[in-house]
Coordinates of C-alpha atoms and ligand atoms in Angstrom, one line a residue:
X1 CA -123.1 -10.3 -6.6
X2 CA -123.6 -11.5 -10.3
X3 CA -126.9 -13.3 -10.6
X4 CA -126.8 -16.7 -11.1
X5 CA -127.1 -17.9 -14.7
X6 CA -130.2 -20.2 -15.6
X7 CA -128.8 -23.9 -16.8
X8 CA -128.9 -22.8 -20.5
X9 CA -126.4 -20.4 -20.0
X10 CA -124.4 -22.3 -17.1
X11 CA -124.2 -24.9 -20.2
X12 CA -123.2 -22.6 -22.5
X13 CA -120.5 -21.4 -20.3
X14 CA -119.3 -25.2 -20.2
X15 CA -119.0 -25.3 -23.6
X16 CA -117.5 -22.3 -24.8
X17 CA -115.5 -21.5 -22.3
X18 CA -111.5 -22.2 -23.2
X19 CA -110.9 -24.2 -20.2
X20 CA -111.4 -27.9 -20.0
X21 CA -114.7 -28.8 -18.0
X22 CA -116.4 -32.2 -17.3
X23 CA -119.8 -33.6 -17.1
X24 CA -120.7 -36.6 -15.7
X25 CA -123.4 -39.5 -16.8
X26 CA -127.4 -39.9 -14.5
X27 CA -129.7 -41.7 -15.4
X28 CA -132.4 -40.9 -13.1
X29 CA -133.2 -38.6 -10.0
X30 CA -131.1 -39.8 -7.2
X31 CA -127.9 -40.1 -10.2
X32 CA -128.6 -36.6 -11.1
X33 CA -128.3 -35.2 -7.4
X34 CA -125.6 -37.7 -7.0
X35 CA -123.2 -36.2 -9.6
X36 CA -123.8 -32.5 -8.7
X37 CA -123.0 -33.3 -5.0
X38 CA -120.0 -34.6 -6.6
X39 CA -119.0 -31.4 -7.5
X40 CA -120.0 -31.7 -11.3
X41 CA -120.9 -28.6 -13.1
X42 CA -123.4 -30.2 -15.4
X43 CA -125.2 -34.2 -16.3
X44 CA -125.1 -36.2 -19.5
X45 CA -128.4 -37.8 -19.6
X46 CA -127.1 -40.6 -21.6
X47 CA -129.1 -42.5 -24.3
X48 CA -127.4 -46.1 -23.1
X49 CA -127.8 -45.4 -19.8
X50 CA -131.7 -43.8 -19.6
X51 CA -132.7 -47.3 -21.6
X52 CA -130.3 -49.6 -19.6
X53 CA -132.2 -48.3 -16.2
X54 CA -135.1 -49.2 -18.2
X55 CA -133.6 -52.0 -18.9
X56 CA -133.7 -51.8 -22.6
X57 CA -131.8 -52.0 -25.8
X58 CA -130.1 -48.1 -26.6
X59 CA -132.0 -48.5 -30.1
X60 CA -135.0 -46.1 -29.2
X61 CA -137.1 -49.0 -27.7
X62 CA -138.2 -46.1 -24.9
X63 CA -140.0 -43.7 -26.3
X64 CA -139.0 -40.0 -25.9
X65 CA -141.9 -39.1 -23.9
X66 CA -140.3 -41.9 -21.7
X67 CA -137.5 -40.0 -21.3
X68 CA -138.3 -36.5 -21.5
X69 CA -140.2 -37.7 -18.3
X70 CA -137.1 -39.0 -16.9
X71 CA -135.5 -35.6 -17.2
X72 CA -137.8 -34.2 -15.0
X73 CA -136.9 -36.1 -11.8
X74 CA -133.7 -35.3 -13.1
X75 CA -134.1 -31.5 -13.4
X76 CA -136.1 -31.4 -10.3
X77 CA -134.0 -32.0 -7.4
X78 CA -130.5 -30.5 -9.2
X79 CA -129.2 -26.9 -10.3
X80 CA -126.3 -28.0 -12.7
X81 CA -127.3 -28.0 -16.3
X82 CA -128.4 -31.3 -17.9
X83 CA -127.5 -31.8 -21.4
X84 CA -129.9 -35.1 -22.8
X85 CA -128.3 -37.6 -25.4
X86 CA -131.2 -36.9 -28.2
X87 CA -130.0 -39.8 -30.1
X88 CA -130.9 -38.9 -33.5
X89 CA -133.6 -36.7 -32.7
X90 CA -136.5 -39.1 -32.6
X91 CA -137.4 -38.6 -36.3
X92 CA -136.7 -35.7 -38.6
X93 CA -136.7 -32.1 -38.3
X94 CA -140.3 -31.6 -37.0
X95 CA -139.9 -34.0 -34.6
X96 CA -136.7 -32.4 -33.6
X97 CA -139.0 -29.2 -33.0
X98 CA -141.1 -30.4 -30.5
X99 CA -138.6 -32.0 -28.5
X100 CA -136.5 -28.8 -28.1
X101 CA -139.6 -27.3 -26.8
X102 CA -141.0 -30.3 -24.7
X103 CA -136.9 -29.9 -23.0
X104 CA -137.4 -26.6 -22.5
X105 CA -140.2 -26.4 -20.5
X106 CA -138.6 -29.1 -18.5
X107 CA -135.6 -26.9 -17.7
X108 CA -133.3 -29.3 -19.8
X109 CA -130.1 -27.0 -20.9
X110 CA -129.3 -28.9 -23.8
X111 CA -129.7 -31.7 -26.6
X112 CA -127.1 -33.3 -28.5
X113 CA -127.9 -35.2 -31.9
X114 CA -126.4 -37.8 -33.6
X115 CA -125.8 -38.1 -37.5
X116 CA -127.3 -41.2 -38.1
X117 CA -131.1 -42.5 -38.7
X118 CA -134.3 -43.1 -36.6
X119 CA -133.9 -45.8 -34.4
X120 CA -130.4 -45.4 -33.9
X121 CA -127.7 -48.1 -32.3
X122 CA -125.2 -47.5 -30.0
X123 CA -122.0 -46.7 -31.6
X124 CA -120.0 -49.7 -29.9
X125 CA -122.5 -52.0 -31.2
X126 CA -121.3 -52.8 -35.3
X127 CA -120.2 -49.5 -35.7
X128 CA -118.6 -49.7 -39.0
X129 CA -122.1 -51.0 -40.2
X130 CA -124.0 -47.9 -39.4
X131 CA -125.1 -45.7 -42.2
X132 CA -124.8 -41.9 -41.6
X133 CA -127.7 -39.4 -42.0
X134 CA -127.3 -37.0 -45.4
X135 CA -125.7 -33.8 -44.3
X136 CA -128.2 -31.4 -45.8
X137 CA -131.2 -33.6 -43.7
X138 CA -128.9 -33.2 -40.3
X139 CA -128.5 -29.8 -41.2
X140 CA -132.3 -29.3 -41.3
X141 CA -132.5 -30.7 -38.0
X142 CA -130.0 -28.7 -36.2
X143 CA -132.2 -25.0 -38.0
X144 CA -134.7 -26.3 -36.9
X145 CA -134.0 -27.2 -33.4
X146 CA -132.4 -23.5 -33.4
X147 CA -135.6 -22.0 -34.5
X148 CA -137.4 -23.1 -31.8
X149 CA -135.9 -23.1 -29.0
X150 CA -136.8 -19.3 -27.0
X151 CA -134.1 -19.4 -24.1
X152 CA -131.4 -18.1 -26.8
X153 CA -128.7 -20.2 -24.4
X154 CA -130.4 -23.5 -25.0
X155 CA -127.3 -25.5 -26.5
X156 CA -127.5 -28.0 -29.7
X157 CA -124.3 -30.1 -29.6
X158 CA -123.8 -31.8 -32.8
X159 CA -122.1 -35.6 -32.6
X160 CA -120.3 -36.9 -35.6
X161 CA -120.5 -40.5 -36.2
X162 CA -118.2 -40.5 -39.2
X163 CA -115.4 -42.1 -37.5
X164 CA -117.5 -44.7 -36.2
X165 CA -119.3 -45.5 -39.1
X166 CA -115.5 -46.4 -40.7
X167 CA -115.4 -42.7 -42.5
X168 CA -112.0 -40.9 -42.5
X169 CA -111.1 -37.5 -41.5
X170 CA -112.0 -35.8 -44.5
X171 CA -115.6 -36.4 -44.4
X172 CA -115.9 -35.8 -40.5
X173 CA -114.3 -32.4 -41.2
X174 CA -116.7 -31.8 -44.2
X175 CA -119.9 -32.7 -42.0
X176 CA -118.5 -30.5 -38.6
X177 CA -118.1 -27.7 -41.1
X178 CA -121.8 -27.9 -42.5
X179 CA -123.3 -28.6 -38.7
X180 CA -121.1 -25.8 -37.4
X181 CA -122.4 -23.3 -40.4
X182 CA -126.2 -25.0 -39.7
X183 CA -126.0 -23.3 -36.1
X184 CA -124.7 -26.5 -33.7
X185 CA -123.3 -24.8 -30.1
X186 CA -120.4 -27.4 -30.6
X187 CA -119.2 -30.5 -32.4
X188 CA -118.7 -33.5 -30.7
X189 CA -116.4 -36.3 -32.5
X190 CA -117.0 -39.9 -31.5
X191 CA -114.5 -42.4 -31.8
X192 CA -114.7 -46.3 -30.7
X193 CA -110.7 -46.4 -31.1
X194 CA -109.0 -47.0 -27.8
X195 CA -106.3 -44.8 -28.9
X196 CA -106.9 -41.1 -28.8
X197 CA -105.0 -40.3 -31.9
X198 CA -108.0 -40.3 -35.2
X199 CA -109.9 -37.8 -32.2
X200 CA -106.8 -35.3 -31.5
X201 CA -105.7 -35.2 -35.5
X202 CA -109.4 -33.9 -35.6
X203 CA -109.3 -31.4 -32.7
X204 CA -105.8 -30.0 -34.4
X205 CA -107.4 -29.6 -37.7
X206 CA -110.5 -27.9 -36.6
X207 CA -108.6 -25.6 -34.3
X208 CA -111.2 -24.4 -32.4
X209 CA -113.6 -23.3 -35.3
X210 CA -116.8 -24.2 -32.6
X211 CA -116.8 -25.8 -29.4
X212 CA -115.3 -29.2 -29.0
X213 CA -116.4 -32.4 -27.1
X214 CA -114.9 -35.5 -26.2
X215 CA -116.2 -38.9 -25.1
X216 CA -113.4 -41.1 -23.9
X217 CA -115.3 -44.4 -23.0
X218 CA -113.0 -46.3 -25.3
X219 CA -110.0 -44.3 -25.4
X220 CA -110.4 -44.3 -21.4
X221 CA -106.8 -44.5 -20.7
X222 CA -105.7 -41.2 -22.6
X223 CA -104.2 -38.9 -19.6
X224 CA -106.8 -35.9 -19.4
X225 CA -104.0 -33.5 -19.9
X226 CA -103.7 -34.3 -23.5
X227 CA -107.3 -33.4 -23.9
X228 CA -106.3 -30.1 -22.2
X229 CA -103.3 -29.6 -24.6
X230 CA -105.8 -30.4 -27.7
X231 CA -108.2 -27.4 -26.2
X232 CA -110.9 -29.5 -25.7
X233 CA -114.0 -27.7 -23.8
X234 CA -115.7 -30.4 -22.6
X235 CA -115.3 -34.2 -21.5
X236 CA -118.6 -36.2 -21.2
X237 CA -117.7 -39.3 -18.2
X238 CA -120.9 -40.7 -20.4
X239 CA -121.9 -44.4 -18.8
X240 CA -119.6 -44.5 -15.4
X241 CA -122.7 -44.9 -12.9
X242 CA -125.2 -47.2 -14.5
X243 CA -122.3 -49.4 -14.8
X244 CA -121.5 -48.1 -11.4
X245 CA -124.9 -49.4 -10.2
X246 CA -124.9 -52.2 -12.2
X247 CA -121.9 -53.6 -10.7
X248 CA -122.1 -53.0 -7.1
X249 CA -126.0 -54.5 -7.5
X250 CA -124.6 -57.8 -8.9
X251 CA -122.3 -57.9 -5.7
X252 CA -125.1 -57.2 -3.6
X253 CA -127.8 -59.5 -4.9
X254 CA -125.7 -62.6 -5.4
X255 CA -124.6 -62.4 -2.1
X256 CA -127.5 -62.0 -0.3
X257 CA -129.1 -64.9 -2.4
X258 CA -126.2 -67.1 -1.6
X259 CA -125.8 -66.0 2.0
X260 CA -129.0 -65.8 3.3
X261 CA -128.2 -63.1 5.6
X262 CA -127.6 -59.3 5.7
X263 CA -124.7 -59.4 7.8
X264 CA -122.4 -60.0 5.4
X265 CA -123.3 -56.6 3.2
X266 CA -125.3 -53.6 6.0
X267 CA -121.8 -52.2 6.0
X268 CA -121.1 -52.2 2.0
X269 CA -123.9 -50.3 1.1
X270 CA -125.4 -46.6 1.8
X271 CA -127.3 -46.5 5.0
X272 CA -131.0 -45.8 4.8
X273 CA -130.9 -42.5 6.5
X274 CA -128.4 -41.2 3.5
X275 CA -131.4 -42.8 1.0
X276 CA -133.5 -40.4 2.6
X277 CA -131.0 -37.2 3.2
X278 CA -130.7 -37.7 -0.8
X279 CA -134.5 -37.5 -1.1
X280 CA -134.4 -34.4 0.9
X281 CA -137.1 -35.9 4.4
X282 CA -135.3 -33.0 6.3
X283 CA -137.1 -30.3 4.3
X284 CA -140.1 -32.1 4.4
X285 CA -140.4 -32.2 8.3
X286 CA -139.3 -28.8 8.2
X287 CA -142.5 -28.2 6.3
X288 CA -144.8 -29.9 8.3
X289 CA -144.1 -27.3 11.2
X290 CA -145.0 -24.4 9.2
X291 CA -148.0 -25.8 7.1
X292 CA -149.3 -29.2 8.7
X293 CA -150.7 -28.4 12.1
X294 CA -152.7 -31.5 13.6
X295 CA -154.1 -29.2 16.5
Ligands
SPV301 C1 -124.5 -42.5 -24.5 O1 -124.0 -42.3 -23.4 O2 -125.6 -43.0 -24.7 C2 -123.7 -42.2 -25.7 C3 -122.2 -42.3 -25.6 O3 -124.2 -42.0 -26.7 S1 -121.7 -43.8 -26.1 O4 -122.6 -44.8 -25.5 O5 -120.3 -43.8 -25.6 O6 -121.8 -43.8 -27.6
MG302 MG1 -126.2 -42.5 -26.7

């Protein structure tokens, strides 16, 4: 009987509610309606994988516009939240305006930002050689991403790069402190350990001061029931079907090539009549009865 809640406040409800939830990686239309027919509750429009199906670097070589437009087709055809990787924002605090507001109106539930500086580079890529933004700047962004957003649901999810960046605990605590008092929905700490530990001994000391969220590309082997135990709200599954894609489209194409012949794949791959289930022809027909009469 309860209405349902718009995507702001389904993301919201991801977030700060105390039990674990999980959101899963798109990277364009048919990868957005993919995960929610998964049974995901919400899509991380990641940064790596929006420029990979580009096919770009992840160092802001597409412009936002290029992705905001993205998002759409993404937003479109699926009624799970989508939270976007903002990278660091696309520029300082102005820009970090408009873009909350260009999201909005393109039913995007949430942005998350990134403590470093304009054009960023993926975290796996030289890490420790990354230089962090100041935390009074960041700050600045995060008000004034809060001050203009007018859903008051829309979510601002703060990432910490200070582990990455070869900072200790100390100074990753000091920053989630200032984001959290600065108005962030949640802190997210990113780690490229393959252990879970530097991420957990954060989680214990911040006991639950905001929301907290995990990304366990590198730590990938870390049983999700610790990340229960640590009272984590949300796990982002952040690159899984671009390199999904990616995969199963090298074993296509270099057997076809080498082959010659289809025979060998039409059973490995999704049949044309699910292509167009997943663009939704049904509806379409359906539509031509009531409005398209040829006489
Ligand atoms: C992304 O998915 O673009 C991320 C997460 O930012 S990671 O690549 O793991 O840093
Ligand atoms: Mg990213």
């Amino acid at each position: 009987t309860s209405a349902k809640l718009n995507k702001c406040a389904q993301l919201r409800v991801l977030l700060e509610s105390p039990q674990l939830d999980f959101i899963m990686e798109a990277h364009n239309g048919i990868s957005a309606r993919i995960v929610e027919e998964a049974g995901f509750k919400g899509i991380w429009a990641s940064g790596l994988a929006l420029s990979a199906q580009y096919g770009v670097r992840d160092n802001n070589e597409a412009s936002w516009t290029q992705v905001v437009e993205m998002l759409e087709f993404m937003s479109d055809v699926t009624s799970i939240p989508i939270l976007l990787d903002g990278d660091t924002g696309y520029g300082n605090f102005n820009n970090m305006r408009r873009l909350v507001k260009k999201l909005e109106q393109r039913g995007i539930a949430g942005v998350c930002i990134e403590d470093k500086l304009f054009p960023k580079t993926n975290s796996f890529i030289n890490g420790s050689r990354q230089a962090l933004a100041d935390i009074d700047e960041f700050c600045g962004k995060i008000k004034a991403g809060k001050d203009s957003q007018t859903d008051p649901d829309f979510c601002i999810v703060a990432r910490l790069e200070a582990l990455i960046a070869g900072w200790d605990l100390s100074e990753a605590l000091r920053r989630a402190e200032a984001y959290h008092a600065a108005g962030a929905t949640a802190i997210l700490i990113h780690s490229k350990s393959s252990r879970p530990d530097q991420v957990l001994a954060f989680a214990k000391e911040w006991a639950g001061r905001s929301p907290l969220v995990f990304i366990p590309t590198k730590y990938y082997s870390t049983p999700t029931d610790v990340f229960r135990k640590a009272e984590v709200n949300l796990v982002i599954w952040a690159n899984h079907l671009i390199r999904a894609a990616v995969a199963s489209m090298q074993a296509i194409a270099r057997e076809v090539q080498a082959s010659e012949t289809l025979i060998n794949i039409e059973d490995d791959i999704a049949p044309v009549k699910e292509i167009f289930r997943l663009q939704g022809a049904d509806e379409l027909l359906e539509a031509e009865k009531r409005y398209f009469s040829n006489g």
